[in-house]
């Protein structure tokens, strides 16, 4: 069982390092919960591969620091799509 956890943790960390992905994106890609991924990265990886841990921790710190920007962009995109859909309906009704 321990070897399986080690392998999973390394796969997750390598995925984050290669794709510079967020916890949410990585968890979805790996088919696990965000909580499991976070525990693997913050608790297990440090003891398995400290240099990979340093790299992944830096990526996660960066993602954490820009999450408010990403959230704002997502909200802006959501309302832009709503406005476009409303405009399409208005255009169809005008015909």
Tab-separated table of N, CA, C and O in Angstrom:
chain	number	residue	atom	x	y	z
A	1	UNK	N	0.822	-1.195	0.000
A	1	UNK	CA	0.000	0.000	0.000
A	1	UNK	C	0.864	1.256	0.000
A	1	UNK	O	0.559	2.206	-0.683
A	2	UNK	N	1.951	1.247	0.768
A	2	UNK	CA	2.808	2.414	0.847
A	2	UNK	C	3.421	2.748	-0.516
A	2	UNK	O	3.516	3.918	-0.893
A	3	UNK	N	3.800	1.728	-1.259
A	3	UNK	CA	4.383	1.953	-2.583
A	3	UNK	C	3.351	2.588	-3.522
A	3	UNK	O	3.681	3.461	-4.326
A	4	UNK	N	2.105	2.163	-3.389
A	4	UNK	CA	1.031	2.724	-4.210
A	4	UNK	C	0.843	4.215	-3.908
A	4	UNK	O	0.666	5.027	-4.826
A	5	UNK	N	0.880	4.593	-2.630
A	5	UNK	CA	0.761	6.002	-2.249
A	5	UNK	C	1.935	6.817	-2.783
A	5	UNK	O	1.759	7.938	-3.253
A	6	UNK	N	3.113	6.240	-2.695
A	6	UNK	CA	4.308	6.923	-3.200
A	6	UNK	C	4.203	7.154	-4.696
A	6	UNK	O	4.468	8.259	-5.185
A	7	UNK	N	3.798	6.120	-5.429
A	7	UNK	CA	3.653	6.251	-6.885
A	7	UNK	C	2.600	7.296	-7.244
A	7	UNK	O	2.813	8.121	-8.136
A	8	UNK	N	1.471	7.264	-6.552
A	8	UNK	CA	0.398	8.233	-6.824
A	8	UNK	C	0.873	9.654	-6.541
A	8	UNK	O	0.645	10.567	-7.333
A	9	UNK	N	1.563	9.830	-5.439
A	9	UNK	CA	2.050	11.155	-5.064
A	9	UNK	C	3.033	11.683	-6.102
A	9	UNK	O	2.959	12.849	-6.500
A	10	UNK	N	3.928	10.836	-6.562
A	10	UNK	CA	4.894	11.257	-7.584
A	10	UNK	C	4.194	11.594	-8.904
A	10	UNK	O	4.558	12.577	-9.566
A	11	UNK	N	3.195	10.801	-9.297
A	11	UNK	CA	2.439	11.098	-10.533
A	11	UNK	C	1.748	12.460	-10.425
A	11	UNK	O	1.775	13.265	-11.365
A	12	UNK	N	1.144	12.720	-9.280
A	12	UNK	CA	0.454	13.990	-9.075
A	12	UNK	C	1.437	15.159	-9.143
A	12	UNK	O	1.184	16.168	-9.819
A	13	UNK	N	2.561	15.020	-8.469
A	13	UNK	CA	3.557	16.091	-8.431
A	13	UNK	C	4.145	16.342	-9.817
A	13	UNK	O	4.328	17.494	-10.224
A	14	UNK	N	4.431	15.284	-10.541
A	14	UNK	CA	4.971	15.443	-11.897
A	14	UNK	C	3.961	16.110	-12.817
A	14	UNK	O	4.318	16.933	-13.657
A	15	UNK	N	2.689	15.774	-12.644
A	15	UNK	CA	1.634	16.395	-13.450
A	15	UNK	C	1.578	17.899	-13.175
A	15	UNK	O	1.503	18.707	-14.109
A	16	UNK	N	1.625	18.260	-11.918
A	16	UNK	CA	1.597	19.683	-11.560
A	16	UNK	C	2.815	20.390	-12.130
A	16	UNK	O	2.708	21.477	-12.706
A	17	UNK	N	3.988	19.783	-11.993
A	17	UNK	CA	5.225	20.399	-12.470
A	17	UNK	C	5.216	20.561	-13.991
A	17	UNK	O	5.617	21.602	-14.510
A	18	UNK	N	4.755	19.559	-14.710
A	18	UNK	CA	4.746	19.607	-16.179
A	18	UNK	C	3.715	20.587	-16.723
A	18	UNK	O	3.966	21.286	-17.703
A	19	UNK	N	2.535	20.625	-16.087
A	19	UNK	CA	1.428	21.429	-16.615
A	19	UNK	C	1.203	22.741	-15.873
A	19	UNK	O	0.353	23.525	-16.287
A	20	UNK	N	1.941	22.942	-14.782
A	20	UNK	CA	1.760	24.115	-13.925
A	20	UNK	C	0.278	24.265	-13.553
A	20	UNK	O	-0.283	25.353	-13.544
A	21	UNK	N	-0.348	23.138	-13.279
A	21	UNK	CA	-1.788	23.116	-13.037
A	21	UNK	C	-2.133	23.408	-11.585
A	21	UNK	O	-1.292	23.322	-10.693
A	22	UNK	N	-3.381	23.731	-11.364
A	22	UNK	CA	-3.889	24.017	-10.031
A	22	UNK	C	-4.251	22.707	-9.336
A	22	UNK	O	-4.311	21.641	-9.972
A	23	UNK	N	-4.530	22.792	-8.051
A	23	UNK	CA	-4.957	21.613	-7.292
A	23	UNK	C	-6.240	21.063	-7.889
A	23	UNK	O	-6.387	19.856	-8.094
A	24	UNK	N	-7.176	21.943	-8.200
A	24	UNK	CA	-8.459	21.515	-8.764
A	24	UNK	C	-8.270	20.806	-10.104
A	24	UNK	O	-8.850	19.734	-10.344
A	25	UNK	N	-7.480	21.381	-10.992
A	25	UNK	CA	-7.241	20.766	-12.301
A	25	UNK	C	-6.557	19.411	-12.169
A	25	UNK	O	-6.923	18.454	-12.857
A	26	UNK	N	-5.578	19.340	-11.293
A	26	UNK	CA	-4.832	18.097	-11.111
A	26	UNK	C	-5.711	17.020	-10.496
A	26	UNK	O	-5.692	15.872	-10.946
A	27	UNK	N	-6.485	17.375	-9.491
A	27	UNK	CA	-7.375	16.407	-8.849
A	27	UNK	C	-8.372	15.840	-9.855
A	27	UNK	O	-8.623	14.628	-9.878
A	28	UNK	N	-8.898	16.698	-10.699
A	28	UNK	CA	-9.844	16.248	-11.710
A	28	UNK	C	-9.165	15.308	-12.705
A	28	UNK	O	-9.706	14.260	-13.059
A	29	UNK	N	-7.964	15.656	-13.132
A	29	UNK	CA	-7.227	14.834	-14.092
A	29	UNK	C	-6.848	13.474	-13.497
A	29	UNK	O	-6.826	12.466	-14.207
A	30	UNK	N	-6.556	13.434	-12.202
A	30	UNK	CA	-6.128	12.203	-11.541
A	30	UNK	C	-7.304	11.383	-11.006
A	30	UNK	O	-7.132	10.250	-10.567
A	31	UNK	N	-8.482	11.984	-10.979
A	31	UNK	CA	-9.661	11.280	-10.490
A	31	UNK	C	-9.684	11.102	-8.979
A	31	UNK	O	-10.172	10.092	-8.475
A	32	UNK	N	-9.138	12.088	-8.266
A	32	UNK	CA	-9.120	12.044	-6.806
A	32	UNK	C	-9.677	13.358	-6.272
A	32	UNK	O	-9.881	14.307	-7.028
A	33	UNK	N	-9.888	13.418	-4.964
A	33	UNK	CA	-10.403	14.646	-4.370
A	33	UNK	C	-9.273	15.666	-4.186
A	33	UNK	O	-8.095	15.306	-4.121
A	34	UNK	N	-9.669	16.926	-4.072
A	34	UNK	CA	-8.685	17.981	-3.815
A	34	UNK	C	-8.012	17.770	-2.467
A	34	UNK	O	-6.820	18.028	-2.322
A	35	UNK	N	-8.748	17.283	-1.501
A	35	UNK	CA	-8.194	17.039	-0.165
A	35	UNK	C	-7.111	15.967	-0.204
A	35	UNK	O	-6.053	16.110	0.421
A	36	UNK	N	-7.367	14.896	-0.931
A	36	UNK	CA	-6.375	13.827	-1.067
A	36	UNK	C	-5.135	14.347	-1.762
A	36	UNK	O	-4.004	14.088	-1.317
A	37	UNK	N	-5.327	15.085	-2.839
A	37	UNK	CA	-4.192	15.639	-3.571
A	37	UNK	C	-3.382	16.568	-2.677
A	37	UNK	O	-2.149	16.472	-2.626
A	38	UNK	N	-4.053	17.419	-1.955
A	38	UNK	CA	-3.365	18.375	-1.091
A	38	UNK	C	-2.562	17.644	-0.017
A	38	UNK	O	-1.410	17.995	0.259
A	39	UNK	N	-3.133	16.607	0.574
A	39	UNK	CA	-2.415	15.822	1.587
A	39	UNK	C	-1.203	15.131	0.982
A	39	UNK	O	-0.119	15.118	1.584
A	40	UNK	N	-1.377	14.574	-0.208
A	40	UNK	CA	-0.248	13.917	-0.875
A	40	UNK	C	0.893	14.894	-1.112
A	40	UNK	O	2.053	14.587	-0.837
A	41	UNK	N	0.565	16.061	-1.617
A	41	UNK	CA	1.593	17.026	-1.988
A	41	UNK	C	2.235	17.659	-0.756
A	41	UNK	O	3.458	17.772	-0.677
A	42	UNK	N	1.437	18.062	0.211
A	42	UNK	CA	2.004	18.799	1.345
A	42	UNK	C	2.621	17.911	2.407
A	42	UNK	O	3.559	18.334	3.085
A	43	UNK	N	2.129	16.683	2.563
A	43	UNK	CA	2.633	15.830	3.642
A	43	UNK	C	3.576	14.738	3.139
A	43	UNK	O	4.615	14.501	3.724
A	44	UNK	N	3.219	14.064	2.071
A	44	UNK	CA	3.995	12.911	1.622
A	44	UNK	C	5.159	13.277	0.718
A	44	UNK	O	6.246	12.705	0.832
A	45	UNK	N	4.924	14.204	-0.210
A	45	UNK	CA	5.942	14.501	-1.213
A	45	UNK	C	7.232	15.013	-0.594
A	45	UNK	O	8.320	14.674	-1.066
A	46	UNK	N	7.137	15.777	0.450
A	46	UNK	CA	8.321	16.334	1.103
A	46	UNK	C	9.284	15.221	1.531
A	46	UNK	O	10.496	15.368	1.432
A	47	UNK	N	8.739	14.094	1.956
A	47	UNK	CA	9.561	12.978	2.420
A	47	UNK	C	10.008	12.066	1.283
A	47	UNK	O	10.970	11.313	1.433
A	48	UNK	N	9.317	12.131	0.152
A	48	UNK	CA	9.635	11.271	-0.981
A	48	UNK	C	10.702	11.900	-1.870
A	48	UNK	O	11.689	11.257	-2.231
A	49	UNK	N	10.480	13.166	-2.256
A	49	UNK	CA	11.391	13.858	-3.183
A	49	UNK	C	11.367	15.347	-2.836
A	49	UNK	O	10.490	16.087	-3.291
A	50	UNK	N	12.337	15.789	-2.071
A	50	UNK	CA	12.313	17.166	-1.577
A	50	UNK	C	12.511	18.203	-2.681
A	50	UNK	O	11.936	19.282	-2.623
A	51	UNK	N	13.287	17.887	-3.698
A	51	UNK	CA	13.484	18.868	-4.772
A	51	UNK	C	12.205	19.030	-5.603
A	51	UNK	O	11.846	20.143	-5.987
A	52	UNK	N	11.517	17.929	-5.868
A	52	UNK	CA	10.238	18.006	-6.583
A	52	UNK	C	9.210	18.729	-5.715
A	52	UNK	O	8.413	19.519	-6.216
A	53	UNK	N	9.260	18.479	-4.408
A	53	UNK	CA	8.364	19.174	-3.481
A	53	UNK	C	8.578	20.688	-3.564
A	53	UNK	O	7.611	21.439	-3.630
A	54	UNK	N	9.825	21.125	-3.572
A	54	UNK	CA	10.118	22.558	-3.652
A	54	UNK	C	9.546	23.164	-4.935
A	54	UNK	O	8.968	24.254	-4.916
A	55	UNK	N	9.702	22.459	-6.045
A	55	UNK	CA	9.185	22.948	-7.326
A	55	UNK	C	7.660	23.030	-7.310
A	55	UNK	O	7.071	24.054	-7.679
A	56	UNK	N	7.012	21.973	-6.867
A	56	UNK	CA	5.548	21.930	-6.844
A	56	UNK	C	4.989	22.936	-5.838
A	56	UNK	O	4.003	23.617	-6.122
A	57	UNK	N	5.624	23.050	-4.688
A	57	UNK	CA	5.161	24.009	-3.685
A	57	UNK	C	5.224	25.430	-4.233
A	57	UNK	O	4.327	26.245	-3.976
A	58	UNK	N	6.257	25.739	-5.018
A	58	UNK	CA	6.349	27.058	-5.644
A	58	UNK	C	5.214	27.307	-6.620
A	58	UNK	O	4.636	28.402	-6.660
A	59	UNK	N	4.870	26.302	-7.405
A	59	UNK	CA	3.768	26.420	-8.363
A	59	UNK	C	2.446	26.630	-7.615
A	59	UNK	O	1.644	27.498	-7.981
A	60	UNK	N	2.243	25.852	-6.560
A	60	UNK	CA	0.998	25.989	-5.799
A	60	UNK	C	0.918	27.333	-5.084
A	60	UNK	O	-0.159	27.929	-5.003
A	61	UNK	N	2.042	27.823	-4.591
A	61	UNK	CA	2.047	29.162	-3.964
A	61	UNK	C	1.684	30.226	-4.993
A	61	UNK	O	0.903	31.137	-4.711
A	62	UNK	N	2.229	30.104	-6.200
A	62	UNK	CA	1.901	31.056	-7.261
A	62	UNK	C	0.404	30.989	-7.579
A	62	UNK	O	-0.271	32.024	-7.666
A	63	UNK	N	-0.113	29.772	-7.771
A	63	UNK	CA	-1.540	29.617	-8.081
A	63	UNK	C	-2.405	30.220	-6.985
A	63	UNK	O	-3.428	30.844	-7.259
A	64	UNK	N	-2.005	30.036	-5.737
A	64	UNK	CA	-2.743	30.600	-4.615
A	64	UNK	C	-2.712	32.129	-4.666
A	64	UNK	O	-3.714	32.786	-4.393
A	65	UNK	N	-1.582	32.688	-5.060
A	65	UNK	CA	-1.447	34.147	-5.069
A	65	UNK	C	-2.253	34.814	-6.180
A	65	UNK	O	-2.574	35.992	-6.076
A	66	UNK	N	-2.586	34.079	-7.236
A	66	UNK	CA	-3.341	34.679	-8.344
A	66	UNK	C	-4.786	34.187	-8.416
A	66	UNK	O	-5.496	34.505	-9.360
A	67	UNK	N	-5.229	33.454	-7.408
A	67	UNK	CA	-6.582	32.907	-7.497
A	67	UNK	C	-7.649	33.983	-7.521
A	67	UNK	O	-8.691	33.821	-8.156
A	68	UNK	N	-7.424	35.112	-6.854
A	68	UNK	CA	-8.419	36.182	-6.876
A	68	UNK	C	-8.545	36.775	-8.276
A	68	UNK	O	-9.621	37.188	-8.692
A	69	UNK	N	-7.466	36.778	-9.025
A	69	UNK	CA	-7.503	37.273	-10.406
A	69	UNK	C	-8.264	36.296	-11.282
A	69	UNK	O	-9.116	36.693	-12.082
A	70	UNK	N	-7.961	35.013	-11.135
A	70	UNK	CA	-8.660	33.993	-11.926
A	70	UNK	C	-10.148	34.000	-11.624
A	70	UNK	O	-10.977	33.820	-12.517
A	71	UNK	N	-10.498	34.183	-10.354
A	71	UNK	CA	-11.910	34.235	-9.981
A	71	UNK	C	-12.619	35.405	-10.634
A	71	UNK	O	-13.736	35.272	-11.132
A	72	UNK	N	-11.961	36.549	-10.663
A	72	UNK	CA	-12.532	37.722	-11.310
A	72	UNK	C	-12.696	37.527	-12.806
A	72	UNK	O	-13.703	37.922	-13.395
A	73	UNK	N	-11.715	36.885	-13.422
A	73	UNK	CA	-11.802	36.612	-14.858
A	73	UNK	C	-12.934	35.646	-15.162
A	73	UNK	O	-13.656	35.809	-16.146
A	74	UNK	N	-13.114	34.636	-14.311
A	74	UNK	CA	-14.187	33.665	-14.509
A	74	UNK	C	-15.549	34.331	-14.384
A	74	UNK	O	-16.460	34.059	-15.179
A	75	UNK	N	-15.688	35.217	-13.410
A	75	UNK	CA	-16.946	35.927	-13.224
A	75	UNK	C	-17.222	36.842	-14.418
A	75	UNK	O	-18.349	36.902	-14.932
A	76	UNK	N	-16.205	37.533	-14.862
A	76	UNK	CA	-16.351	38.412	-16.016
A	76	UNK	C	-16.775	37.612	-17.248
A	76	UNK	O	-17.670	38.017	-17.992
A	77	UNK	N	-16.157	36.464	-17.447
A	77	UNK	CA	-16.485	35.603	-18.583
A	77	UNK	C	-17.937	35.117	-18.490
A	77	UNK	O	-18.668	35.117	-19.488
A	78	UNK	N	-18.357	34.743	-17.293
A	78	UNK	CA	-19.722	34.264	-17.070
A	78	UNK	C	-20.746	35.317	-17.484
A	78	UNK	O	-21.703	35.024	-18.215
A	79	UNK	N	-20.546	36.537	-17.033
A	79	UNK	CA	-21.515	37.587	-17.338
A	79	UNK	C	-21.430	38.044	-18.792
A	79	UNK	O	-22.434	38.463	-19.370
A	80	UNK	N	-20.261	37.930	-19.392
A	80	UNK	CA	-20.140	38.246	-20.816
A	80	UNK	C	-20.957	37.243	-21.632
A	80	UNK	O	-21.667	37.627	-22.574
A	81	UNK	N	-20.881	35.963	-21.267
A	81	UNK	CA	-21.662	34.943	-21.966
A	81	UNK	C	-23.162	35.173	-21.780
A	81	UNK	O	-23.936	35.011	-22.730
A	82	UNK	N	-23.569	35.554	-20.586
A	82	UNK	CA	-24.982	35.850	-20.335
A	82	UNK	C	-25.455	37.016	-21.196
A	82	UNK	O	-26.549	36.996	-21.754
A	83	UNK	N	-24.633	38.047	-21.301
A	83	UNK	CA	-24.990	39.222	-22.094
A	83	UNK	C	-25.086	38.859	-23.576
A	83	UNK	O	-26.001	39.307	-24.278
A	84	UNK	N	-24.160	38.034	-24.047
A	84	UNK	CA	-24.199	37.609	-25.449
A	84	UNK	C	-25.440	36.769	-25.730
A	84	UNK	O	-26.073	36.914	-26.782
A	85	UNK	N	-25.790	35.893	-24.802
A	85	UNK	CA	-26.988	35.065	-24.978
A	85	UNK	C	-28.242	35.937	-25.000
A	85	UNK	O	-29.139	35.713	-25.815
A	86	UNK	N	-28.282	36.926	-24.140
A	86	UNK	CA	-29.429	37.836	-24.115
A	86	UNK	C	-29.507	38.638	-25.418
A	86	UNK	O	-30.595	38.857	-25.955
A	87	UNK	N	-28.360	39.046	-25.930
A	87	UNK	CA	-28.331	39.790	-27.193
A	87	UNK	C	-28.796	38.911	-28.345
A	87	UNK	O	-29.521	39.369	-29.234
A	88	UNK	N	-28.414	37.631	-28.335
A	88	UNK	CA	-28.851	36.706	-29.379
A	88	UNK	C	-30.364	36.524	-29.355
A	88	UNK	O	-31.020	36.492	-30.392
A	89	UNK	N	-30.925	36.422	-28.164
A	89	UNK	CA	-32.379	36.273	-28.033
A	89	UNK	C	-33.084	37.519	-28.543
A	89	UNK	O	-34.076	37.446	-29.270
A	90	UNK	N	-32.545	38.680	-28.199
A	90	UNK	CA	-33.128	39.944	-28.647
A	90	UNK	C	-33.068	40.045	-30.164
A	90	UNK	O	-34.033	40.462	-30.810
A	91	UNK	N	-31.938	39.646	-30.752
A	91	UNK	CA	-31.777	39.688	-32.206
A	91	UNK	C	-32.765	38.744	-32.894
A	91	UNK	O	-33.351	39.088	-33.920
A	92	UNK	N	-32.983	37.574	-32.335
A	92	UNK	CA	-33.910	36.601	-32.923
A	92	UNK	C	-35.354	37.098	-32.830
A	92	UNK	O	-36.143	36.894	-33.747
A	93	UNK	N	-35.672	37.779	-31.738
A	93	UNK	CA	-37.020	38.302	-31.577
A	93	UNK	C	-37.264	39.486	-32.493
A	93	UNK	O	-38.412	39.765	-32.862
A	94	UNK	N	-36.198	40.198	-32.882
A	94	UNK	CA	-36.336	41.363	-33.747
A	94	UNK	C	-36.599	40.940	-35.185
A	94	UNK	O	-37.169	41.683	-35.966
A	95	UNK	N	-36.207	39.718	-35.523
A	95	UNK	CA	-36.401	39.238	-36.914
A	95	UNK	C	-37.808	38.873	-37.137
A	95	UNK	O	-38.759	39.012	-37.386
